[in-house]
Amino acid sequence: MADHAPCVLVVEDEGAQREILRYNLESEGFGVVLADNGEDALLLAREEVPDLIVLDWMLPRVPGIEVCRRIKADAGLRDIPVIMLSARGEEADRVRGLETGADDYVVKPFSVVELIARLRTQLRRTRPASMGQRLSFADIVLDAAEHRVSRAGRPLHLGPTEFRLLSTLMERPGRVWTREQLLDRVWGRDIHVDSRTIDVHVGRLRKALMQHGGDNPVRTVRGTGYALG
């Protein structure tokens, strides 16, 4: 099974625009979650923890600029890239959006092709393994493009699930992932497996990482989940 598709939360109150974005993003291999108001956007951001958020400025209930501010103030969400969409093209509006925490700002009307390119740029920063990049942590090197892992220069033999698990941990060393977050990232949000399954695969990953010796780099955070380093 390949890494599950990066998930984009699209927050747009105009139905036609929302469906255009959904269709084009899904055509490009993204998973899509939809919201049509700021209140639902905040709830879905916390429930789904998407990889990216496309956020319209003008929204009912809670304005997009306030949604962005709250996301960036939330320790569990602040690292999610937010691309703000707005008909406001003045420099002052762009500056306000960026100062609120938006990672990028796109003025309507916009090119969907350009928006997807901007999303991929953000993914290269936050999910480099999904973009085929080479990751390293201490003496561990993971080549996502060639699907190879080595430690201290010696090749390691990992199963496909352990490879996806390691790539997730290596993208954010030190971050504590809950079991639910790892299940979602490694198996995908549409696959239903017992959360204890993650413990089995973490055990296999640790064994693989230590097959030539060396310390165990995968840390258990009691009552929460796992972290690398």
mmCIF file with all atom_site columns, C-alpha atoms in Angstrom:
data_model
loop_
_atom_site.group_PDB
_atom_site.id
_atom_site.type_symbol
_atom_site.label_atom_id
_atom_site.label_alt_id
_atom_site.label_comp_id
_atom_site.label_asym_id
_atom_site.label_entity_id
_atom_site.label_seq_id
_atom_site.pdbx_PDB_ins_code
_atom_site.Cartn_x
_atom_site.Cartn_y
_atom_site.Cartn_z
_atom_site.occupancy
_atom_site.B_iso_or_equiv
_atom_site.pdbx_formal_charge
_atom_site.auth_seq_id
_atom_site.auth_comp_id
_atom_site.auth_asym_id
_atom_site.auth_atom_id
_atom_site.pdbx_PDB_model_num
ATOM 1   C CA . MET A 1 1   ? 0.000   0.000  0.000   1.00 0.00 ? 1   MET A CA 1
ATOM 2   C CA . ALA A 1 2   ? 1.361   3.451  -0.899  1.00 0.00 ? 2   ALA A CA 1
ATOM 3   C CA . ASP A 1 3   ? 1.393   6.373  1.514   1.00 0.00 ? 3   ASP A CA 1
ATOM 4   C CA . HIS A 1 4   ? -2.121  7.675  1.843   1.00 0.00 ? 4   HIS A CA 1
ATOM 5   C CA . ALA A 1 5   ? -2.960  10.805 -0.103  1.00 0.00 ? 5   ALA A CA 1
ATOM 6   C CA . PRO A 1 6   ? -2.200  14.119 1.583   1.00 0.00 ? 6   PRO A CA 1
ATOM 7   C CA . CYS A 1 7   ? -5.441  15.491 3.006   1.00 0.00 ? 7   CYS A CA 1
ATOM 8   C CA . VAL A 1 8   ? -6.602  19.026 2.201   1.00 0.00 ? 8   VAL A CA 1
ATOM 9   C CA . LEU A 1 9   ? -9.312  20.769 4.224   1.00 0.00 ? 9   LEU A CA 1
ATOM 10  C CA . VAL A 1 10  ? -11.086 23.092 1.785   1.00 0.00 ? 10  VAL A CA 1
ATOM 11  C CA . VAL A 1 11  ? -13.081 25.848 3.488   1.00 0.00 ? 11  VAL A CA 1
ATOM 12  C CA . GLU A 1 12  ? -15.218 27.722 0.960   1.00 0.00 ? 12  GLU A CA 1
ATOM 13  C CA . ASP A 1 13  ? -18.819 28.919 1.311   1.00 0.00 ? 13  ASP A CA 1
ATOM 14  C CA . GLU A 1 14  ? -19.525 29.141 -2.433  1.00 0.00 ? 14  GLU A CA 1
ATOM 15  C CA . GLY A 1 15  ? -20.793 25.712 -3.454  1.00 0.00 ? 15  GLY A CA 1
ATOM 16  C CA . ALA A 1 16  ? -19.636 25.826 -7.074  1.00 0.00 ? 16  ALA A CA 1
ATOM 17  C CA . GLN A 1 17  ? -16.130 26.952 -6.123  1.00 0.00 ? 17  GLN A CA 1
ATOM 18  C CA . ARG A 1 18  ? -15.969 24.306 -3.403  1.00 0.00 ? 18  ARG A CA 1
ATOM 19  C CA . GLU A 1 19  ? -16.850 21.529 -5.860  1.00 0.00 ? 19  GLU A CA 1
ATOM 20  C CA . ILE A 1 20  ? -14.354 22.784 -8.458  1.00 0.00 ? 20  ILE A CA 1
ATOM 21  C CA . LEU A 1 21  ? -11.612 22.644 -5.844  1.00 0.00 ? 21  LEU A CA 1
ATOM 22  C CA . ARG A 1 22  ? -12.703 19.205 -4.630  1.00 0.00 ? 22  ARG A CA 1
ATOM 23  C CA . TYR A 1 23  ? -12.787 17.768 -8.151  1.00 0.00 ? 23  TYR A CA 1
ATOM 24  C CA . ASN A 1 24  ? -9.389  19.154 -9.171  1.00 0.00 ? 24  ASN A CA 1
ATOM 25  C CA . LEU A 1 25  ? -7.655  18.247 -5.937  1.00 0.00 ? 25  LEU A CA 1
ATOM 26  C CA . GLU A 1 26  ? -8.981  14.687 -5.992  1.00 0.00 ? 26  GLU A CA 1
ATOM 27  C CA . SER A 1 27  ? -7.923  14.418 -9.653  1.00 0.00 ? 27  SER A CA 1
ATOM 28  C CA . GLU A 1 28  ? -4.394  15.305 -8.534  1.00 0.00 ? 28  GLU A CA 1
ATOM 29  C CA . GLY A 1 29  ? -4.369  12.600 -5.868  1.00 0.00 ? 29  GLY A CA 1
ATOM 30  C CA . PHE A 1 30  ? -5.282  14.624 -2.784  1.00 0.00 ? 30  PHE A CA 1
ATOM 31  C CA . GLY A 1 31  ? -7.800  13.536 -0.194  1.00 0.00 ? 31  GLY A CA 1
ATOM 32  C CA . VAL A 1 32  ? -10.346 16.303 0.417   1.00 0.00 ? 32  VAL A CA 1
ATOM 33  C CA . VAL A 1 33  ? -12.451 17.314 3.415   1.00 0.00 ? 33  VAL A CA 1
ATOM 34  C CA . LEU A 1 34  ? -14.996 20.110 2.876   1.00 0.00 ? 34  LEU A CA 1
ATOM 35  C CA . ALA A 1 35  ? -16.409 22.861 5.085   1.00 0.00 ? 35  ALA A CA 1
ATOM 36  C CA . ASP A 1 36  ? -18.639 25.777 4.135   1.00 0.00 ? 36  ASP A CA 1
ATOM 37  C CA . ASN A 1 37  ? -18.251 27.945 7.251   1.00 0.00 ? 37  ASN A CA 1
ATOM 38  C CA . GLY A 1 38  ? -15.587 28.917 9.755   1.00 0.00 ? 38  GLY A CA 1
ATOM 39  C CA . GLU A 1 39  ? -17.123 27.128 12.710  1.00 0.00 ? 39  GLU A CA 1
ATOM 40  C CA . ASP A 1 40  ? -17.157 23.752 10.951  1.00 0.00 ? 40  ASP A CA 1
ATOM 41  C CA . ALA A 1 41  ? -13.665 24.439 9.625   1.00 0.00 ? 41  ALA A CA 1
ATOM 42  C CA . LEU A 1 42  ? -12.273 24.682 13.155  1.00 0.00 ? 42  LEU A CA 1
ATOM 43  C CA . LEU A 1 43  ? -14.076 21.499 14.235  1.00 0.00 ? 43  LEU A CA 1
ATOM 44  C CA . LEU A 1 44  ? -12.842 19.554 11.183  1.00 0.00 ? 44  LEU A CA 1
ATOM 45  C CA . ALA A 1 45  ? -9.300  20.860 11.558  1.00 0.00 ? 45  ALA A CA 1
ATOM 46  C CA . ARG A 1 46  ? -9.174  19.434 15.088  1.00 0.00 ? 46  ARG A CA 1
ATOM 47  C CA . GLU A 1 47  ? -10.893 16.162 14.146  1.00 0.00 ? 47  GLU A CA 1
ATOM 48  C CA . GLU A 1 48  ? -9.083  15.436 10.879  1.00 0.00 ? 48  GLU A CA 1
ATOM 49  C CA . VAL A 1 49  ? -5.727  17.226 11.420  1.00 0.00 ? 49  VAL A CA 1
ATOM 50  C CA . PRO A 1 50  ? -5.311  17.686 7.649   1.00 0.00 ? 50  PRO A CA 1
ATOM 51  C CA . ASP A 1 51  ? -1.979  18.092 5.898   1.00 0.00 ? 51  ASP A CA 1
ATOM 52  C CA . LEU A 1 52  ? -3.037  21.374 4.285   1.00 0.00 ? 52  LEU A CA 1
ATOM 53  C CA . ILE A 1 53  ? -5.842  23.922 4.633   1.00 0.00 ? 53  ILE A CA 1
ATOM 54  C CA . VAL A 1 54  ? -7.262  26.028 1.788   1.00 0.00 ? 54  VAL A CA 1
ATOM 55  C CA . LEU A 1 55  ? -9.195  28.778 3.552   1.00 0.00 ? 55  LEU A CA 1
ATOM 56  C CA . ASP A 1 56  ? -11.481 31.430 2.116   1.00 0.00 ? 56  ASP A CA 1
ATOM 57  C CA . TRP A 1 57  ? -11.336 34.824 3.857   1.00 0.00 ? 57  TRP A CA 1
ATOM 58  C CA . MET A 1 58  ? -15.082 35.612 3.685   1.00 0.00 ? 58  MET A CA 1
ATOM 59  C CA . LEU A 1 59  ? -16.964 32.908 5.595   1.00 0.00 ? 59  LEU A CA 1
ATOM 60  C CA . PRO A 1 60  ? -20.187 32.734 7.628   1.00 0.00 ? 60  PRO A CA 1
ATOM 61  C CA . ARG A 1 61  ? -20.116 32.202 11.419  1.00 0.00 ? 61  ARG A CA 1
ATOM 62  C CA . VAL A 1 62  ? -16.357 32.670 11.857  1.00 0.00 ? 62  VAL A CA 1
ATOM 63  C CA . PRO A 1 63  ? -14.385 34.729 9.285   1.00 0.00 ? 63  PRO A CA 1
ATOM 64  C CA . GLY A 1 64  ? -11.484 32.985 7.570   1.00 0.00 ? 64  GLY A CA 1
ATOM 65  C CA . ILE A 1 65  ? -8.951  35.412 9.020   1.00 0.00 ? 65  ILE A CA 1
ATOM 66  C CA . GLU A 1 66  ? -10.127 34.466 12.533  1.00 0.00 ? 66  GLU A CA 1
ATOM 67  C CA . VAL A 1 67  ? -10.090 30.748 11.663  1.00 0.00 ? 67  VAL A CA 1
ATOM 68  C CA . CYS A 1 68  ? -6.474  31.161 10.565  1.00 0.00 ? 68  CYS A CA 1
ATOM 69  C CA . ARG A 1 69  ? -5.577  33.011 13.775  1.00 0.00 ? 69  ARG A CA 1
ATOM 70  C CA . ARG A 1 70  ? -7.086  30.264 15.951  1.00 0.00 ? 70  ARG A CA 1
ATOM 71  C CA . ILE A 1 71  ? -5.399  27.480 13.979  1.00 0.00 ? 71  ILE A CA 1
ATOM 72  C CA . LYS A 1 72  ? -2.003  29.128 14.319  1.00 0.00 ? 72  LYS A CA 1
ATOM 73  C CA . ALA A 1 73  ? -2.606  29.647 18.053  1.00 0.00 ? 73  ALA A CA 1
ATOM 74  C CA . ASP A 1 74  ? -3.356  25.931 18.559  1.00 0.00 ? 74  ASP A CA 1
ATOM 75  C CA . ALA A 1 75  ? -0.227  23.914 19.380  1.00 0.00 ? 75  ALA A CA 1
ATOM 76  C CA . GLY A 1 76  ? -1.687  20.828 17.707  1.00 0.00 ? 76  GLY A CA 1
ATOM 77  C CA . LEU A 1 77  ? -2.577  22.611 14.464  1.00 0.00 ? 77  LEU A CA 1
ATOM 78  C CA . ARG A 1 78  ? -0.157  25.500 14.003  1.00 0.00 ? 78  ARG A CA 1
ATOM 79  C CA . ASP A 1 79  ? 2.223   23.542 11.762  1.00 0.00 ? 79  ASP A CA 1
ATOM 80  C CA . ILE A 1 80  ? -0.491  22.843 9.166   1.00 0.00 ? 80  ILE A CA 1
ATOM 81  C CA . PRO A 1 81  ? 0.101   25.101 6.143   1.00 0.00 ? 81  PRO A CA 1
ATOM 82  C CA . VAL A 1 82  ? -2.793  27.487 5.505   1.00 0.00 ? 82  VAL A CA 1
ATOM 83  C CA . ILE A 1 83  ? -3.334  28.968 2.049   1.00 0.00 ? 83  ILE A CA 1
ATOM 84  C CA . MET A 1 84  ? -5.713  31.906 2.245   1.00 0.00 ? 84  MET A CA 1
ATOM 85  C CA . LEU A 1 85  ? -8.098  32.589 -0.653  1.00 0.00 ? 85  LEU A CA 1
ATOM 86  C CA . SER A 1 86  ? -9.510  36.078 -1.000  1.00 0.00 ? 86  SER A CA 1
ATOM 87  C CA . ALA A 1 87  ? -10.965 38.560 -3.470  1.00 0.00 ? 87  ALA A CA 1
ATOM 88  C CA . ARG A 1 88  ? -9.060  41.177 -1.474  1.00 0.00 ? 88  ARG A CA 1
ATOM 89  C CA . GLY A 1 89  ? -5.999  41.890 -3.579  1.00 0.00 ? 89  GLY A CA 1
ATOM 90  C CA . GLU A 1 90  ? -4.687  45.028 -1.915  1.00 0.00 ? 90  GLU A CA 1
ATOM 91  C CA . GLU A 1 91  ? -1.232  44.882 -0.370  1.00 0.00 ? 91  GLU A CA 1
ATOM 92  C CA . ALA A 1 92  ? -2.619  45.721 3.072   1.00 0.00 ? 92  ALA A CA 1
ATOM 93  C CA . ASP A 1 93  ? -4.974  42.726 2.892   1.00 0.00 ? 93  ASP A CA 1
ATOM 94  C CA . ARG A 1 94  ? -2.175  40.388 1.821   1.00 0.00 ? 94  ARG A CA 1
ATOM 95  C CA . VAL A 1 95  ? -0.017  41.622 4.670   1.00 0.00 ? 95  VAL A CA 1
ATOM 96  C CA . ARG A 1 96  ? -2.845  41.191 7.170   1.00 0.00 ? 96  ARG A CA 1
ATOM 97  C CA . GLY A 1 97  ? -3.481  37.639 5.991   1.00 0.00 ? 97  GLY A CA 1
ATOM 98  C CA . LEU A 1 98  ? 0.184   36.683 6.203   1.00 0.00 ? 98  LEU A CA 1
ATOM 99  C CA . GLU A 1 99  ? 0.674   38.386 9.561   1.00 0.00 ? 99  GLU A CA 1
ATOM 100 C CA . THR A 1 100 ? -2.286  36.415 10.929  1.00 0.00 ? 100 THR A CA 1
ATOM 101 C CA . GLY A 1 101 ? -0.325  33.262 10.110  1.00 0.00 ? 101 GLY A CA 1
ATOM 102 C CA . ALA A 1 102 ? -1.321  32.242 6.585   1.00 0.00 ? 102 ALA A CA 1
ATOM 103 C CA . ASP A 1 103 ? 1.550   30.470 4.832   1.00 0.00 ? 103 ASP A CA 1
ATOM 104 C CA . ASP A 1 104 ? 0.452   31.716 1.419   1.00 0.00 ? 104 ASP A CA 1
ATOM 105 C CA . TYR A 1 105 ? -2.135  34.112 -0.006  1.00 0.00 ? 105 TYR A CA 1
ATOM 106 C CA . VAL A 1 106 ? -3.963  33.616 -3.316  1.00 0.00 ? 106 VAL A CA 1
ATOM 107 C CA . VAL A 1 107 ? -6.182  36.291 -4.845  1.00 0.00 ? 107 VAL A CA 1
ATOM 108 C CA . LYS A 1 108 ? -9.471  35.356 -6.538  1.00 0.00 ? 108 LYS A CA 1
ATOM 109 C CA . PRO A 1 109 ? -10.004 34.635 -9.370  1.00 0.00 ? 109 PRO A CA 1
ATOM 110 C CA . PHE A 1 110 ? -7.085  32.222 -9.391  1.00 0.00 ? 110 PHE A CA 1
ATOM 111 C CA . SER A 1 111 ? -5.656  29.396 -11.457 1.00 0.00 ? 111 SER A CA 1
ATOM 112 C CA . VAL A 1 112 ? -6.374  25.979 -9.944  1.00 0.00 ? 112 VAL A CA 1
ATOM 113 C CA . VAL A 1 113 ? -3.123  24.726 -11.496 1.00 0.00 ? 113 VAL A CA 1
ATOM 114 C CA . GLU A 1 114 ? -1.196  27.448 -9.681  1.00 0.00 ? 114 GLU A CA 1
ATOM 115 C CA . LEU A 1 115 ? -3.004  26.729 -6.409  1.00 0.00 ? 115 LEU A CA 1
ATOM 116 C CA . ILE A 1 116 ? -2.080  23.026 -6.642  1.00 0.00 ? 116 ILE A CA 1
ATOM 117 C CA . ALA A 1 117 ? 1.544   23.994 -7.345  1.00 0.00 ? 117 ALA A CA 1
ATOM 118 C CA . ARG A 1 118 ? 1.499   26.132 -4.201  1.00 0.00 ? 118 ARG A CA 1
ATOM 119 C CA . LEU A 1 119 ? 0.034   23.244 -2.210  1.00 0.00 ? 119 LEU A CA 1
ATOM 120 C CA . ARG A 1 120 ? 2.823   20.962 -3.415  1.00 0.00 ? 120 ARG A CA 1
ATOM 121 C CA . THR A 1 121 ? 5.387   23.588 -2.405  1.00 0.00 ? 121 THR A CA 1
ATOM 122 C CA . GLN A 1 122 ? 3.996   23.540 1.125   1.00 0.00 ? 122 GLN A CA 1
ATOM 123 C CA . LEU A 1 123 ? 4.000   19.720 1.137   1.00 0.00 ? 123 LEU A CA 1
ATOM 124 C CA . ARG A 1 124 ? 7.694   19.654 0.253   1.00 0.00 ? 124 ARG A CA 1
ATOM 125 C CA . ARG A 1 125 ? 8.256   21.543 3.481   1.00 0.00 ? 125 ARG A CA 1
ATOM 126 C CA . THR A 1 126 ? 5.900   19.639 5.777   1.00 0.00 ? 126 THR A CA 1
ATOM 127 C CA . ARG A 1 127 ? 5.692   16.144 4.211   1.00 0.00 ? 127 ARG A CA 1
ATOM 128 C CA . PRO A 1 128 ? 8.933   15.699 2.290   1.00 0.00 ? 128 PRO A CA 1
ATOM 129 C CA . ALA A 1 129 ? 8.712   11.892 2.159   1.00 0.00 ? 129 ALA A CA 1
ATOM 130 C CA . SER A 1 130 ? 5.402   12.100 0.305   1.00 0.00 ? 130 SER A CA 1
ATOM 131 C CA . MET A 1 131 ? 7.220   14.186 -2.316  1.00 0.00 ? 131 MET A CA 1
ATOM 132 C CA . GLY A 1 132 ? 9.997   11.589 -2.746  1.00 0.00 ? 132 GLY A CA 1
ATOM 133 C CA . GLN A 1 133 ? 12.669  13.450 -0.810  1.00 0.00 ? 133 GLN A CA 1
ATOM 134 C CA . ARG A 1 134 ? 15.577  12.013 1.174   1.00 0.00 ? 134 ARG A CA 1
ATOM 135 C CA . LEU A 1 135 ? 15.302  12.234 4.971   1.00 0.00 ? 135 LEU A CA 1
ATOM 136 C CA . SER A 1 136 ? 17.905  11.758 7.665   1.00 0.00 ? 136 SER A CA 1
ATOM 137 C CA . PHE A 1 137 ? 17.901  11.576 11.442  1.00 0.00 ? 137 PHE A CA 1
ATOM 138 C CA . ALA A 1 138 ? 21.077  10.836 13.402  1.00 0.00 ? 138 ALA A CA 1
ATOM 139 C CA . ASP A 1 139 ? 22.603  7.839  11.555  1.00 0.00 ? 139 ASP A CA 1
ATOM 140 C CA . ILE A 1 140 ? 19.323  6.844  9.827   1.00 0.00 ? 140 ILE A CA 1
ATOM 141 C CA . VAL A 1 141 ? 18.778  7.747  6.175   1.00 0.00 ? 141 VAL A CA 1
ATOM 142 C CA . LEU A 1 142 ? 15.491  7.205  4.334   1.00 0.00 ? 142 LEU A CA 1
ATOM 143 C CA . ASP A 1 143 ? 15.333  7.616  0.563   1.00 0.00 ? 143 ASP A CA 1
ATOM 144 C CA . ALA A 1 144 ? 11.645  7.962  -0.232  1.00 0.00 ? 144 ALA A CA 1
ATOM 145 C CA . ALA A 1 145 ? 12.143  7.954  -4.007  1.00 0.00 ? 145 ALA A CA 1
ATOM 146 C CA . GLU A 1 146 ? 14.074  4.661  -4.006  1.00 0.00 ? 146 GLU A CA 1
ATOM 147 C CA . HIS A 1 147 ? 12.229  3.207  -1.010  1.00 0.00 ? 147 HIS A CA 1
ATOM 148 C CA . ARG A 1 148 ? 15.466  2.428  0.850   1.00 0.00 ? 148 ARG A CA 1
ATOM 149 C CA . VAL A 1 149 ? 16.552  2.849  4.466   1.00 0.00 ? 149 VAL A CA 1
ATOM 150 C CA . SER A 1 150 ? 20.012  2.584  5.972   1.00 0.00 ? 150 SER A CA 1
ATOM 151 C CA . ARG A 1 151 ? 21.513  3.059  9.405   1.00 0.00 ? 151 ARG A CA 1
ATOM 152 C CA . ALA A 1 152 ? 25.174  3.892  9.893   1.00 0.00 ? 152 ALA A CA 1
ATOM 153 C CA . GLY A 1 153 ? 25.632  3.099  6.200   1.00 0.00 ? 153 GLY A CA 1
ATOM 154 C CA . ARG A 1 154 ? 24.160  -0.384 6.426   1.00 0.00 ? 154 ARG A CA 1
ATOM 155 C CA . PRO A 1 155 ? 20.892  -1.209 4.599   1.00 0.00 ? 155 PRO A CA 1
ATOM 156 C CA . LEU A 1 156 ? 17.844  -2.047 6.685   1.00 0.00 ? 156 LEU A CA 1
ATOM 157 C CA . HIS A 1 157 ? 15.022  -4.345 5.647   1.00 0.00 ? 157 HIS A CA 1
ATOM 158 C CA . LEU A 1 158 ? 11.634  -2.831 6.475   1.00 0.00 ? 158 LEU A CA 1
ATOM 159 C CA . GLY A 1 159 ? 8.169   -3.981 5.524   1.00 0.00 ? 159 GLY A CA 1
ATOM 160 C CA . PRO A 1 160 ? 5.964   -1.480 3.652   1.00 0.00 ? 160 PRO A CA 1
ATOM 161 C CA . THR A 1 161 ? 4.012   -0.494 6.764   1.00 0.00 ? 161 THR A CA 1
ATOM 162 C CA . GLU A 1 162 ? 7.176   0.011  8.810   1.00 0.00 ? 162 GLU A CA 1
ATOM 163 C CA . PHE A 1 163 ? 8.626   2.116  5.973   1.00 0.00 ? 163 PHE A CA 1
ATOM 164 C CA . ARG A 1 164 ? 5.571   4.399  5.982   1.00 0.00 ? 164 ARG A CA 1
ATOM 165 C CA . LEU A 1 165 ? 5.679   4.593  9.763   1.00 0.00 ? 165 LEU A CA 1
ATOM 166 C CA . LEU A 1 166 ? 9.358   5.536  9.779   1.00 0.00 ? 166 LEU A CA 1
ATOM 167 C CA . SER A 1 167 ? 8.924   8.137  7.038   1.00 0.00 ? 167 SER A CA 1
ATOM 168 C CA . THR A 1 168 ? 6.144   9.777  9.070   1.00 0.00 ? 168 THR A CA 1
ATOM 169 C CA . LEU A 1 169 ? 8.281   9.881  12.214  1.00 0.00 ? 169 LEU A CA 1
ATOM 170 C CA . MET A 1 170 ? 11.316  11.162 10.301  1.00 0.00 ? 170 MET A CA 1
ATOM 171 C CA . GLU A 1 171 ? 9.405   14.033 8.734   1.00 0.00 ? 171 GLU A CA 1
ATOM 172 C CA . ARG A 1 172 ? 8.910   15.539 12.187  1.00 0.00 ? 172 ARG A CA 1
ATOM 173 C CA . PRO A 1 173 ? 11.589  14.309 14.636  1.00 0.00 ? 173 PRO A CA 1
ATOM 174 C CA . GLY A 1 174 ? 10.605  15.049 18.206  1.00 0.00 ? 174 GLY A CA 1
ATOM 175 C CA . ARG A 1 175 ? 6.904   15.405 17.440  1.00 0.00 ? 175 ARG A CA 1
ATOM 176 C CA . VAL A 1 176 ? 4.684   13.163 19.537  1.00 0.00 ? 176 VAL A CA 1
ATOM 177 C CA . TRP A 1 177 ? 2.169   11.368 17.330  1.00 0.00 ? 177 TRP A CA 1
ATOM 178 C CA . THR A 1 178 ? -0.933  9.814  18.858  1.00 0.00 ? 178 THR A CA 1
ATOM 179 C CA . ARG A 1 179 ? -1.860  6.299  17.769  1.00 0.00 ? 179 ARG A CA 1
ATOM 180 C CA . GLU A 1 180 ? -4.895  7.697  15.972  1.00 0.00 ? 180 GLU A CA 1
ATOM 181 C CA . GLN A 1 181 ? -2.768  10.184 14.019  1.00 0.00 ? 181 GLN A CA 1
ATOM 182 C CA . LEU A 1 182 ? -0.306  7.479  13.023  1.00 0.00 ? 182 LEU A CA 1
ATOM 183 C CA . LEU A 1 183 ? -3.091  5.144  11.947  1.00 0.00 ? 183 LEU A CA 1
ATOM 184 C CA . ASP A 1 184 ? -4.539  7.909  9.816   1.00 0.00 ? 184 ASP A CA 1
ATOM 185 C CA . ARG A 1 185 ? -1.186  8.850  8.257   1.00 0.00 ? 185 ARG A CA 1
ATOM 186 C CA . VAL A 1 186 ? 0.133   5.314  7.722   1.00 0.00 ? 186 VAL A CA 1
ATOM 187 C CA . TRP A 1 187 ? -3.040  3.385  6.850   1.00 0.00 ? 187 TRP A CA 1
ATOM 188 C CA . GLY A 1 188 ? -5.293  6.177  5.629   1.00 0.00 ? 188 GLY A CA 1
ATOM 189 C CA . ARG A 1 189 ? -8.481  7.633  7.055   1.00 0.00 ? 189 ARG A CA 1
ATOM 190 C CA . ASP A 1 190 ? -10.729 5.170  5.194   1.00 0.00 ? 190 ASP A CA 1
ATOM 191 C CA . ILE A 1 191 ? -9.051  2.041  6.610   1.00 0.00 ? 191 ILE A CA 1
ATOM 192 C CA . HIS A 1 192 ? -10.431 0.792  9.918   1.00 0.00 ? 192 HIS A CA 1
ATOM 193 C CA . VAL A 1 193 ? -7.939  -1.082 12.086  1.00 0.00 ? 193 VAL A CA 1
ATOM 194 C CA . ASP A 1 194 ? -7.558  -1.445 15.841  1.00 0.00 ? 194 ASP A CA 1
ATOM 195 C CA . SER A 1 195 ? -5.363  1.254  17.369  1.00 0.00 ? 195 SER A CA 1
ATOM 196 C CA . ARG A 1 196 ? -3.317  -1.474 19.076  1.00 0.00 ? 196 ARG A CA 1
ATOM 197 C CA . THR A 1 197 ? -2.108  -2.446 15.619  1.00 0.00 ? 197 THR A CA 1
ATOM 198 C CA . ILE A 1 198 ? 0.241   0.519  15.744  1.00 0.00 ? 198 ILE A CA 1
ATOM 199 C CA . ASP A 1 199 ? 2.021   -0.943 18.775  1.00 0.00 ? 199 ASP A CA 1
ATOM 200 C CA . VAL A 1 200 ? 2.763   -4.135 16.852  1.00 0.00 ? 200 VAL A CA 1
ATOM 201 C CA . HIS A 1 201 ? 4.253   -2.244 13.917  1.00 0.00 ? 201 HIS A CA 1
ATOM 202 C CA . VAL A 1 202 ? 6.249   0.096  16.154  1.00 0.00 ? 202 VAL A CA 1
ATOM 203 C CA . GLY A 1 203 ? 7.746   -3.013 17.728  1.00 0.00 ? 203 GLY A CA 1
ATOM 204 C CA . ARG A 1 204 ? 8.674   -4.350 14.289  1.00 0.00 ? 204 ARG A CA 1
ATOM 205 C CA . LEU A 1 205 ? 10.130  -0.980 13.303  1.00 0.00 ? 205 LEU A CA 1
ATOM 206 C CA . ARG A 1 206 ? 12.288  -0.846 16.430  1.00 0.00 ? 206 ARG A CA 1
ATOM 207 C CA . LYS A 1 207 ? 13.560  -4.357 15.782  1.00 0.00 ? 207 LYS A CA 1
ATOM 208 C CA . ALA A 1 208 ? 14.422  -3.444 12.177  1.00 0.00 ? 208 ALA A CA 1
ATOM 209 C CA . LEU A 1 209 ? 16.198  -0.244 13.199  1.00 0.00 ? 209 LEU A CA 1
ATOM 210 C CA . MET A 1 210 ? 18.299  -2.138 15.730  1.00 0.00 ? 210 MET A CA 1
ATOM 211 C CA . GLN A 1 211 ? 19.079  -5.164 13.529  1.00 0.00 ? 211 GLN A CA 1
ATOM 212 C CA . HIS A 1 212 ? 22.722  -4.077 13.217  1.00 0.00 ? 212 HIS A CA 1
ATOM 213 C CA . GLY A 1 213 ? 22.954  -2.678 16.743  1.00 0.00 ? 213 GLY A CA 1
ATOM 214 C CA . GLY A 1 214 ? 22.508  0.869  17.972  1.00 0.00 ? 214 GLY A CA 1
ATOM 215 C CA . ASP A 1 215 ? 20.087  2.509  20.355  1.00 0.00 ? 215 ASP A CA 1
ATOM 216 C CA . ASN A 1 216 ? 16.307  2.451  19.994  1.00 0.00 ? 216 ASN A CA 1
ATOM 217 C CA . PRO A 1 217 ? 15.394  5.844  18.460  1.00 0.00 ? 217 PRO A CA 1
ATOM 218 C CA . VAL A 1 218 ? 11.599  5.474  18.736  1.00 0.00 ? 218 VAL A CA 1
ATOM 219 C CA . ARG A 1 219 ? 10.357  6.869  22.030  1.00 0.00 ? 219 ARG A CA 1
ATOM 220 C CA . THR A 1 220 ? 7.109   5.810  23.717  1.00 0.00 ? 220 THR A CA 1
ATOM 221 C CA . VAL A 1 221 ? 5.188   8.684  25.274  1.00 0.00 ? 221 VAL A CA 1
ATOM 222 C CA . ARG A 1 222 ? 3.016   6.972  27.870  1.00 0.00 ? 222 ARG A CA 1
ATOM 223 C CA . GLY A 1 223 ? -0.692  7.605  27.417  1.00 0.00 ? 223 GLY A CA 1
ATOM 224 C CA . THR A 1 224 ? -0.142  9.492  24.157  1.00 0.00 ? 224 THR A CA 1
ATOM 225 C CA . GLY A 1 225 ? 1.831   7.759  21.394  1.00 0.00 ? 225 GLY A CA 1
ATOM 226 C CA . TYR A 1 226 ? 5.280   7.742  19.837  1.00 0.00 ? 226 TYR A CA 1
ATOM 227 C CA . ALA A 1 227 ? 8.047   10.076 18.731  1.00 0.00 ? 227 ALA A CA 1
ATOM 228 C CA . LEU A 1 228 ? 11.397  9.789  16.991  1.00 0.00 ? 228 LEU A CA 1
ATOM 229 C CA . GLY A 1 229 ? 14.159  11.018 19.244  1.00 0.00 ? 229 GLY A CA 1
#
